[in-house]
Coordinates of C-alpha atoms and ligand atoms in Angstrom, one line a residue:
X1 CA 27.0 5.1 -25.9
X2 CA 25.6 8.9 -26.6
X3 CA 21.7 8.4 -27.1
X4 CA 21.7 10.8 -30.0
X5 CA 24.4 8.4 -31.9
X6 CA 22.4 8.3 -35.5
X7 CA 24.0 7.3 -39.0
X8 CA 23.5 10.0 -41.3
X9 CA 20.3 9.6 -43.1
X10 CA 21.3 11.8 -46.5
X11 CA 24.6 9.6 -47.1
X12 CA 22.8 6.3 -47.2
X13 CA 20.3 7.8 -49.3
X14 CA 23.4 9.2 -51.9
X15 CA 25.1 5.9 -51.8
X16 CA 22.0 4.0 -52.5
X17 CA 21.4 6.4 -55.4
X18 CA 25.3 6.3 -56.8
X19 CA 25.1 2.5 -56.7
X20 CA 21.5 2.2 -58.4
X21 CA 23.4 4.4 -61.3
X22 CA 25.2 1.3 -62.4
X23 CA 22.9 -1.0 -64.3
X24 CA 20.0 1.5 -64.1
X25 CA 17.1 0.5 -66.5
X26 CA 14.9 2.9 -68.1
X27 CA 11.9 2.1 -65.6
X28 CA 14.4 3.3 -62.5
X29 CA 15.2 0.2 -61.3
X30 CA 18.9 -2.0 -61.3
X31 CA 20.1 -4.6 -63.8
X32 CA 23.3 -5.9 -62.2
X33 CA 23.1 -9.4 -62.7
X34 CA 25.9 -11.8 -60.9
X35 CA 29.1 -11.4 -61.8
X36 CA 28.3 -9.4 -65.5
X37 CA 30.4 -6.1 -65.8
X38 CA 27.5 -4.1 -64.1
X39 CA 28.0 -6.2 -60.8
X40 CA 32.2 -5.9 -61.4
X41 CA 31.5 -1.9 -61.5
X42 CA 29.4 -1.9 -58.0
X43 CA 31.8 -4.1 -56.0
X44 CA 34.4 -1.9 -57.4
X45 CA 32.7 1.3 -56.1
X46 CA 31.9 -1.1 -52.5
X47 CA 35.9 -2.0 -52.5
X48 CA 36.5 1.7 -53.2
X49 CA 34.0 3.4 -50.4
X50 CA 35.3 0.9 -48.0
X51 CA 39.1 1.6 -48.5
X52 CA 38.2 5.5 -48.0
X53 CA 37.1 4.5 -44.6
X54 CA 40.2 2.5 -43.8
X55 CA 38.8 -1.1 -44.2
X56 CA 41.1 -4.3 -44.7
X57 CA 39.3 -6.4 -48.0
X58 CA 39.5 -10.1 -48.3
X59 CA 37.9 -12.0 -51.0
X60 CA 37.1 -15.4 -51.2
X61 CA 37.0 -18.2 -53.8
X62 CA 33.1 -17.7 -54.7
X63 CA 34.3 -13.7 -54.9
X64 CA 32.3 -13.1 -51.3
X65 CA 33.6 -9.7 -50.3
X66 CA 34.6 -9.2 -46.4
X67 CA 35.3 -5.4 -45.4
X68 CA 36.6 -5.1 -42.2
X69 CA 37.0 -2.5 -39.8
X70 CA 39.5 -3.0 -37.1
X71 CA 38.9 -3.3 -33.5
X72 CA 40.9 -3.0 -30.5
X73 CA 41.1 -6.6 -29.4
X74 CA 42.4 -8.6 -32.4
X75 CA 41.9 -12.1 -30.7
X76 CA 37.6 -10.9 -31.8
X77 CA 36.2 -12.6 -34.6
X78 CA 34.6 -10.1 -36.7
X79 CA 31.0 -8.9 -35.9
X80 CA 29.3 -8.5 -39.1
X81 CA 26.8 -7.4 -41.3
X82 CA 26.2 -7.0 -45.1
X83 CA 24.3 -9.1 -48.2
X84 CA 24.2 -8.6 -52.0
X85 CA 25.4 -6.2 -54.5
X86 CA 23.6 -8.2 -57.5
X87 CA 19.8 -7.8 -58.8
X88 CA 17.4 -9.2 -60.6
X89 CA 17.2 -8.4 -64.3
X90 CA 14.4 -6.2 -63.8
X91 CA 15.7 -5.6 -60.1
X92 CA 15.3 -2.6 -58.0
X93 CA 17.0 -0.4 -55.8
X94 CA 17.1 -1.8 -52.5
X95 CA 16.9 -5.3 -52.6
X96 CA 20.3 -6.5 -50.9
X97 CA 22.2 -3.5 -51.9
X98 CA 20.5 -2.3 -48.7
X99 CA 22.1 -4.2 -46.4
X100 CA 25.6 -3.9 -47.7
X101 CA 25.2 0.0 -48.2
X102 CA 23.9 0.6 -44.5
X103 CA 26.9 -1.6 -43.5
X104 CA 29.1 1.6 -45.1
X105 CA 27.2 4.7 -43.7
X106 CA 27.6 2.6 -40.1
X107 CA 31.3 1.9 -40.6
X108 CA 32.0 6.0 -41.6
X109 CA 29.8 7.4 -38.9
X110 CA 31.9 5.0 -36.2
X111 CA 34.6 7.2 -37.9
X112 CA 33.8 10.3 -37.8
X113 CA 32.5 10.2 -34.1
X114 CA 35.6 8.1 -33.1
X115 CA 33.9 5.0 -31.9
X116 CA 36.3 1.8 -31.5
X117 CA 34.4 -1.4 -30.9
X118 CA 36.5 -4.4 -29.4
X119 CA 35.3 -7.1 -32.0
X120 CA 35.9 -6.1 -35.7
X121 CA 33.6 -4.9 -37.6
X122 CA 32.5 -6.0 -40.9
X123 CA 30.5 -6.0 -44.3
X124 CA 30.0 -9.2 -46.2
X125 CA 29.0 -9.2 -50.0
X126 CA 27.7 -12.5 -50.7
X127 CA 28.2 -12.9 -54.3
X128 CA 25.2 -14.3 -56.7
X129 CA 22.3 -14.3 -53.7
X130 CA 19.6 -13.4 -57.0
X131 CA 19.9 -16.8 -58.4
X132 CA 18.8 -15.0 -61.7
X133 CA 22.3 -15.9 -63.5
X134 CA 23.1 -19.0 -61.9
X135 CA 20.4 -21.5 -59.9
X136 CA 20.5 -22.0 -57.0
X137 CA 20.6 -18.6 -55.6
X138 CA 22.6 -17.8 -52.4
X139 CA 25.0 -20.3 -53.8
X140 CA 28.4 -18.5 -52.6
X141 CA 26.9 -18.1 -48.9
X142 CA 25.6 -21.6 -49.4
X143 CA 29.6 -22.4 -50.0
X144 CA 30.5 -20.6 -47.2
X145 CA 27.8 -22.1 -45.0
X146 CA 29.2 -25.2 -46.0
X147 CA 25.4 -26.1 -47.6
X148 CA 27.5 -26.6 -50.7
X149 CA 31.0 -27.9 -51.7
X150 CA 32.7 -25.5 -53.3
X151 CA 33.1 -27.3 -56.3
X152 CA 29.6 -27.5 -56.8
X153 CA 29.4 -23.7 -56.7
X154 CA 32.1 -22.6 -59.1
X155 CA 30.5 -25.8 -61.7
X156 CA 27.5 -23.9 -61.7
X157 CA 26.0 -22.7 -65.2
X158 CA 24.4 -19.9 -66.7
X159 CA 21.9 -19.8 -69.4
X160 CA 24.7 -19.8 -72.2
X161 CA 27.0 -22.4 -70.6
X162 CA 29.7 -20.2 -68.8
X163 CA 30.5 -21.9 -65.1
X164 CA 30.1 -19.1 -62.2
X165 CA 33.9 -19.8 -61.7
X166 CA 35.0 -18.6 -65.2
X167 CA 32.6 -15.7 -64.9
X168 CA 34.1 -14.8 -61.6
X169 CA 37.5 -15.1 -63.1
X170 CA 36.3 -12.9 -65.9
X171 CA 35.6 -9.9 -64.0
X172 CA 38.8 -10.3 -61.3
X173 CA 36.6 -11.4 -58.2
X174 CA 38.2 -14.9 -57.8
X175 CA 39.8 -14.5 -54.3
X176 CA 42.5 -16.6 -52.6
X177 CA 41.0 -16.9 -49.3
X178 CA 39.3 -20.9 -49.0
X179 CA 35.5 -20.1 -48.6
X180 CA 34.4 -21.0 -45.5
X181 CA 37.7 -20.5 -43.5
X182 CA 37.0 -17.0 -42.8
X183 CA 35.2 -17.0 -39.2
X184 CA 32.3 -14.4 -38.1
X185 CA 31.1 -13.6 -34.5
X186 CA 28.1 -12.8 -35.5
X187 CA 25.9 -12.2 -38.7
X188 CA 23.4 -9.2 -38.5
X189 CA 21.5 -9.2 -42.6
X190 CA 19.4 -5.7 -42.8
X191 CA 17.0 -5.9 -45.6
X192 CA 14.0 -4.4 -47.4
X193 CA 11.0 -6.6 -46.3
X194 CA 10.2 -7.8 -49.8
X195 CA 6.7 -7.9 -48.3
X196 CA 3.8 -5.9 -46.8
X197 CA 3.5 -6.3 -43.8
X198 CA 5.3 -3.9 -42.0
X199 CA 3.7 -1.3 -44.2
X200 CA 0.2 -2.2 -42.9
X201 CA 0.7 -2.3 -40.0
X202 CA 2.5 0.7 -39.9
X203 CA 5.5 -0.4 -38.2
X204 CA 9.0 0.2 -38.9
X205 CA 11.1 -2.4 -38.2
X206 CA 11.0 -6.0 -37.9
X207 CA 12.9 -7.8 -35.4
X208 CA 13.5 -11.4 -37.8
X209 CA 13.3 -14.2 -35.5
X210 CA 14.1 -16.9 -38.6
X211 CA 13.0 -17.2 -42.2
X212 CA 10.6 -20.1 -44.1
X213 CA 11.9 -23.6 -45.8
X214 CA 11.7 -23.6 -49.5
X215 CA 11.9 -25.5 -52.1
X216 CA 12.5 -25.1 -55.7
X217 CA 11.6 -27.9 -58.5
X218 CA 12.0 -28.1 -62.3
X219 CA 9.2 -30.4 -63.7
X220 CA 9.9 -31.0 -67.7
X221 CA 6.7 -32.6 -69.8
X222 CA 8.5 -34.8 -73.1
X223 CA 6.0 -35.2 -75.7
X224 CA 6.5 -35.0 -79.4
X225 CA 7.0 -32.0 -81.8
X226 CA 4.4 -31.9 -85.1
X227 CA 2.7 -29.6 -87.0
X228 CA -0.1 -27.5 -86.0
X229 CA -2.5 -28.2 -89.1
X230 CA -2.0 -31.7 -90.5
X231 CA -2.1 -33.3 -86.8
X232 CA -5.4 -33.9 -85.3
X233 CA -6.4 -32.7 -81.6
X234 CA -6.8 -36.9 -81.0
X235 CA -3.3 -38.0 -80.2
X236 CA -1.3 -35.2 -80.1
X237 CA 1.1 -35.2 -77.1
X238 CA 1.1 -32.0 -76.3
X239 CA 3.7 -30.7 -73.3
X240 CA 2.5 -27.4 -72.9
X241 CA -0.8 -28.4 -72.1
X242 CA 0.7 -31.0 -69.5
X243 CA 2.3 -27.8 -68.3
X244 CA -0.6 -25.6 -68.1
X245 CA -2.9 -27.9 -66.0
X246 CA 0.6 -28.4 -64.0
X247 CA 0.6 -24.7 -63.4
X248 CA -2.9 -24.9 -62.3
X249 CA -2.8 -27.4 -59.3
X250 CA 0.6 -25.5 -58.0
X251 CA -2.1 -22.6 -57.0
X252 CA -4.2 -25.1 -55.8
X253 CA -1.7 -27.0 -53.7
X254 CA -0.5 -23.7 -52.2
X255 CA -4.5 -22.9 -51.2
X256 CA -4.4 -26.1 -49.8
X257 CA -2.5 -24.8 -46.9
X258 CA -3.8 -21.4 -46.8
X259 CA -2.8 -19.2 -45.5
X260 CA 0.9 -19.5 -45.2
X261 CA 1.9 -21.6 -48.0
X262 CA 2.9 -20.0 -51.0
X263 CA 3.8 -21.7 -54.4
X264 CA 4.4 -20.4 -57.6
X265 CA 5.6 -21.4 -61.4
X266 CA 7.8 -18.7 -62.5
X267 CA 9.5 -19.6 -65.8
X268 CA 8.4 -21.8 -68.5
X269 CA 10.9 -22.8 -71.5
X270 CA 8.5 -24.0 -74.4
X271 CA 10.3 -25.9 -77.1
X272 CA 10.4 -25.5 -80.2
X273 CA 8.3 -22.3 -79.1
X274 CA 7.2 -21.7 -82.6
X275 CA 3.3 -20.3 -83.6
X276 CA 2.7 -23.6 -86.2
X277 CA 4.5 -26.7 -84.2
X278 CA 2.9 -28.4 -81.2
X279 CA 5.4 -27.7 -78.4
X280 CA 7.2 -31.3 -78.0
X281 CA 9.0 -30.8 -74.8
X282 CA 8.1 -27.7 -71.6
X283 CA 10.2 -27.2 -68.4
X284 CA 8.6 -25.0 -65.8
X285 CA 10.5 -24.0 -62.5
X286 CA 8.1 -24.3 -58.7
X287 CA 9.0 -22.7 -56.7
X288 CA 6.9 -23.5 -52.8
X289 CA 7.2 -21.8 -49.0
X290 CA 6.7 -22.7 -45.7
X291 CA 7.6 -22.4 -42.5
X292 CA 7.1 -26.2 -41.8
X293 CA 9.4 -29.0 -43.6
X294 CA 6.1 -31.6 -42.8
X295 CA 3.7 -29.1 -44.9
X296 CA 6.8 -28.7 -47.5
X297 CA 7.2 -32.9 -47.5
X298 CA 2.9 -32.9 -48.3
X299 CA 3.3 -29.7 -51.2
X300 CA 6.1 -31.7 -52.6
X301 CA 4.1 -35.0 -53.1
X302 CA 0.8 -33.1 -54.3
X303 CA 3.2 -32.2 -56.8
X304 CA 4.7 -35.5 -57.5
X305 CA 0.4 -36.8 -58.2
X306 CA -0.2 -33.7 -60.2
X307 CA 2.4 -33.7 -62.7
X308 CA 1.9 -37.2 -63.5
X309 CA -2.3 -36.8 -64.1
X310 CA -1.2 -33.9 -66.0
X311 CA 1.6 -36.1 -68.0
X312 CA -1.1 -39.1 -68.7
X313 CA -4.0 -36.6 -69.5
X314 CA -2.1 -35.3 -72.4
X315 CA 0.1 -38.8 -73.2
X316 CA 3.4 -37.2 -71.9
X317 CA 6.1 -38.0 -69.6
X318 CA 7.2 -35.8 -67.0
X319 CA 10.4 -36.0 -64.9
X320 CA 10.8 -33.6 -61.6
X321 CA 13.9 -32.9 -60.5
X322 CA 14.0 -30.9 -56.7
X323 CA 17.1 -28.2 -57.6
X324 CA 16.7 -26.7 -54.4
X325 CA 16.2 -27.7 -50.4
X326 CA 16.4 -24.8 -48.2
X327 CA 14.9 -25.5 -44.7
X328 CA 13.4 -23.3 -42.7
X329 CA 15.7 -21.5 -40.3
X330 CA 15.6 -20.2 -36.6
X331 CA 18.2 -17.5 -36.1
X332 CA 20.1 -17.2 -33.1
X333 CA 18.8 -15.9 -29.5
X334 CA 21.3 -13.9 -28.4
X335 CA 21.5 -11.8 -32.1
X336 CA 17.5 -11.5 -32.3
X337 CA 17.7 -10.0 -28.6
X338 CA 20.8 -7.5 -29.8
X339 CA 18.4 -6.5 -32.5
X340 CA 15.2 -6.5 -30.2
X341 CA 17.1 -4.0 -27.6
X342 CA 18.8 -2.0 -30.1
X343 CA 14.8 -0.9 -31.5
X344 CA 13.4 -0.6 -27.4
X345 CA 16.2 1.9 -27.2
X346 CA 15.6 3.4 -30.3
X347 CA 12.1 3.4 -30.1
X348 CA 10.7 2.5 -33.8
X349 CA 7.6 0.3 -34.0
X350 CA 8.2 -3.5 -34.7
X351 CA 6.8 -6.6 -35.0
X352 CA 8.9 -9.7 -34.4
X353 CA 8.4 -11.6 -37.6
X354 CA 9.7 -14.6 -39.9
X355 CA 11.3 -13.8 -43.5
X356 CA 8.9 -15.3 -46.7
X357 CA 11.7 -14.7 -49.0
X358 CA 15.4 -16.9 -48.5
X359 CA 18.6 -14.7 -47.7
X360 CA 22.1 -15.0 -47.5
X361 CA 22.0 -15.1 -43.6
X362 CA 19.8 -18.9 -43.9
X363 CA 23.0 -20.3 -44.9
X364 CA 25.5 -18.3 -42.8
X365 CA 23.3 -19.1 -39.8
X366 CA 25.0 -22.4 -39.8
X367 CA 28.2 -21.2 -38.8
X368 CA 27.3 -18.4 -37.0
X369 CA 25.1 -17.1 -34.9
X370 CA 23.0 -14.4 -37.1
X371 CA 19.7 -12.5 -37.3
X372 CA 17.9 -9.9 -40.0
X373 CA 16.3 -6.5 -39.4
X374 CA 13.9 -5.5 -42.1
X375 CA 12.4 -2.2 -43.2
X376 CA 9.3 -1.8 -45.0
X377 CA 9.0 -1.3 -48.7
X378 CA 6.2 0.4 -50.4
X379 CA 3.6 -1.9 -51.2
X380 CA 5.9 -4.9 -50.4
X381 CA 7.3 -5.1 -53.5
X382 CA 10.2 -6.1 -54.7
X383 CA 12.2 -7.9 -57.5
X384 CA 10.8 -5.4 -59.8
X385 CA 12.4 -1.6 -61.3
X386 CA 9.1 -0.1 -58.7
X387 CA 10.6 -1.3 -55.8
X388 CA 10.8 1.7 -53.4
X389 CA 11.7 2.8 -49.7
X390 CA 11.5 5.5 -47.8
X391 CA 14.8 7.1 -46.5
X392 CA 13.6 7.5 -42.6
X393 CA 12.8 3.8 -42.9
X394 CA 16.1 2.8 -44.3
X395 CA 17.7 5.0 -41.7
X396 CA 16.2 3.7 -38.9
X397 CA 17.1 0.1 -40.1
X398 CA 20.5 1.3 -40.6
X399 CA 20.1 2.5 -36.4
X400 CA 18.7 -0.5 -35.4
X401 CA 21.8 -2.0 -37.3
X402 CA 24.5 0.0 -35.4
X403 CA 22.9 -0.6 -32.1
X404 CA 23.1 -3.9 -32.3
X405 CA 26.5 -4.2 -33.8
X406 CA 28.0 -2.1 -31.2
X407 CA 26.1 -4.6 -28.8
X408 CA 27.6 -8.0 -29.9
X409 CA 31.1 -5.8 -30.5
X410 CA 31.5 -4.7 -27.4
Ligands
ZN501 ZN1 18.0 -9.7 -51.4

């Protein structure tokens, strides 16, 4: 392999542009939320890119996307990379899109410099990784992972009762090909840090070695609906406040195991939500990290205690339900050293690090072996219109991505 074998920097930059037209919001971010017509439109422009550079497509039954590039020894299973197309609804450039993009600059510089691998190569779209439409998120590479049957994946509802299967149907992305069936060699997910680290430390890549358990909860207070002025503060059952001491100890709890826990309340549905009735019934989502399932098993109980002291403070009931167990995850040896030697040659700065945020590649980890590479984003954000990268860092991610791929191809 040349040393001076570089995707081209520009091109990844244009594509990442073109694809952030569709959905763009007004702040410069990305609305394409699963599987509305702003998602159809950018796996349409993904299907079309990829059959420019002579790629076979095959989609499955939870409308997962697999591009692949031919190699010379057909009895490979694919080596592949890839992630999400979809956003959040205030989402940004990068997030996912990233991974799937890079995936296309590698597969037409291969082209242009005439570089055949042995393996396949290939690009995954995992479809609905956000979660944002339908809970739980990376549901269709939790399918394919066999974390989930697929039933359970297409039943899946969004906020106005459509099931993820009849929205897939909706906009043409059912495939034919049984989710799970189709096989990878490997499973290398690039992917914008969605944290700061890199950034302060001034480093460039990070080599992911495996990714934190999390666990998502929806904890609903019942009390009772009445009005405002004619009820007196004694003996009102009052959810909301049951939520907001609630909200309280999930900080608290998090502290608790400073400082690599992380918990958080992110959405609260207030019923009846009006300024002049005392809310009768609140459902907040939890959402809590860490690398640990033992830490994750002593979060989950502080929860359990709080909720109920928050319930009988304010004479409600609460019911928890867990909606999500994702485990932590240690990715496999052999892909974290393809991606480890691909940056020594390369020479970018790294750290060896584990993810805070879930991916698609936690659930395909199960059935093959699979890695990340992430790049720095300014001022670790992410999941918000802001969320920025610089092109030489998403280049050299993209390298460090090629490298290894030609590695584990070879
Ligand atoms: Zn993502």
């Amino acid at each position: 392999m040349a040393e001076e074998l570089r995707i081209n920097q520009d091109r990844l930059w244009q594509r990442l542009m073109r694809m952030a037209e569709i959905g763009a919001t007004p702040a410069g971010g990305s609305c394409r939320v699963a599987l509305t017509e702003e998602d159809r439109q950018g796996r349409d422009l993904f299907i079309e890119w990829c059959h420019t550079l002579g790629c076979e497509i095959r989609i499955d039954r939870m409308g997962n996307i697999f591009a692949q590039r031919p190699g010379t020894d057909p009895q490979r299973l694919p080596i592949a990379c890839g992630s999400h197309l979809d956003t959040q609804p205030h989402g940004g450039k990068f997030d996912g899109v990233y991974g799937v993009l890079a995936g296309v600059e590698i597969f037409e510089t291969l082209n242009e410099k005439n570089i055949e691998t042995a393996a396949p190569l290939e690009i995954c779209v995992w479809t609905n990784e956000e979660g944002a439409r339908f809970a739980p998120p990376m549901i269709s590479s939790g399918v394919f992972g066999g974390t989930y049957e697929l039933d359970y994946g297409l039943s899946r509802e969004d906020a106005d009762g459509i099931t993820l299967g009849e929205a897939l149907e909706s906009i043409g992305y059912t495939g034919a090909l049984p989710c799970g069936d189709h096989r990878l060699g490997a499973f290398i997910e690039a992917h914008i840090e969605q944290g700061p680290i890199l950034e302060r430390q001034e480093e460039t890549i990070g080599v992911v070695t495996g990714v934190q358990g999390s666990r998502w909860y929806r904890v609903t207070f019942h009390g009772q609906d009445a009005h405002t002025g004619s009820t007196p503060m004694e003996g009102r059952r009052d959810a909301l406040l049951s939520a907001a001491q609630t909200i309280n100890a999930v900080k608290k709890i998090a502290e608790g195991q400073a400082p690599s826990a992380v918990a958080t309340v992110g959405r609260i549905d207030c019923l009846p939500n009006s300024h002049n009735t005392i809310p009768g019934e609140v459902a907040l989502t939890v959402d809590m990290r860490h690398a640990s399932t033992e830490t994750l098993d002593t979060m989950e109980t502080q929860l359990h205690e709080a909720a109920s002291a928050a319930a009988q403070q304010e004479s409600t009931e609460v019911e928890i339900q867990r909606i999500m167990n994702t485990p932590s995850v240690h990715f496999d040896t052999h892909c974290i050293v393809a991606v480890a030697s691909a940056v020594h040659q390369l020479g970018y700065p790294h750290r060896r690090m584990l993810s805070g945020a879930g991916h698609d590649a936690c659930h395909v980890a199960r059935v093959a072996p699979t890695s990340m590479i992430f790049v720095p984003c300014a001022g670790g954000l992410s999941h918000n219109e802001a969320e920025s990268a610089t092109p030489e860092d998403l280049a050299a991610g993209a390298n460090t991505l090629l490298y290894a791929l030609i590695k584990l191809a070879r």
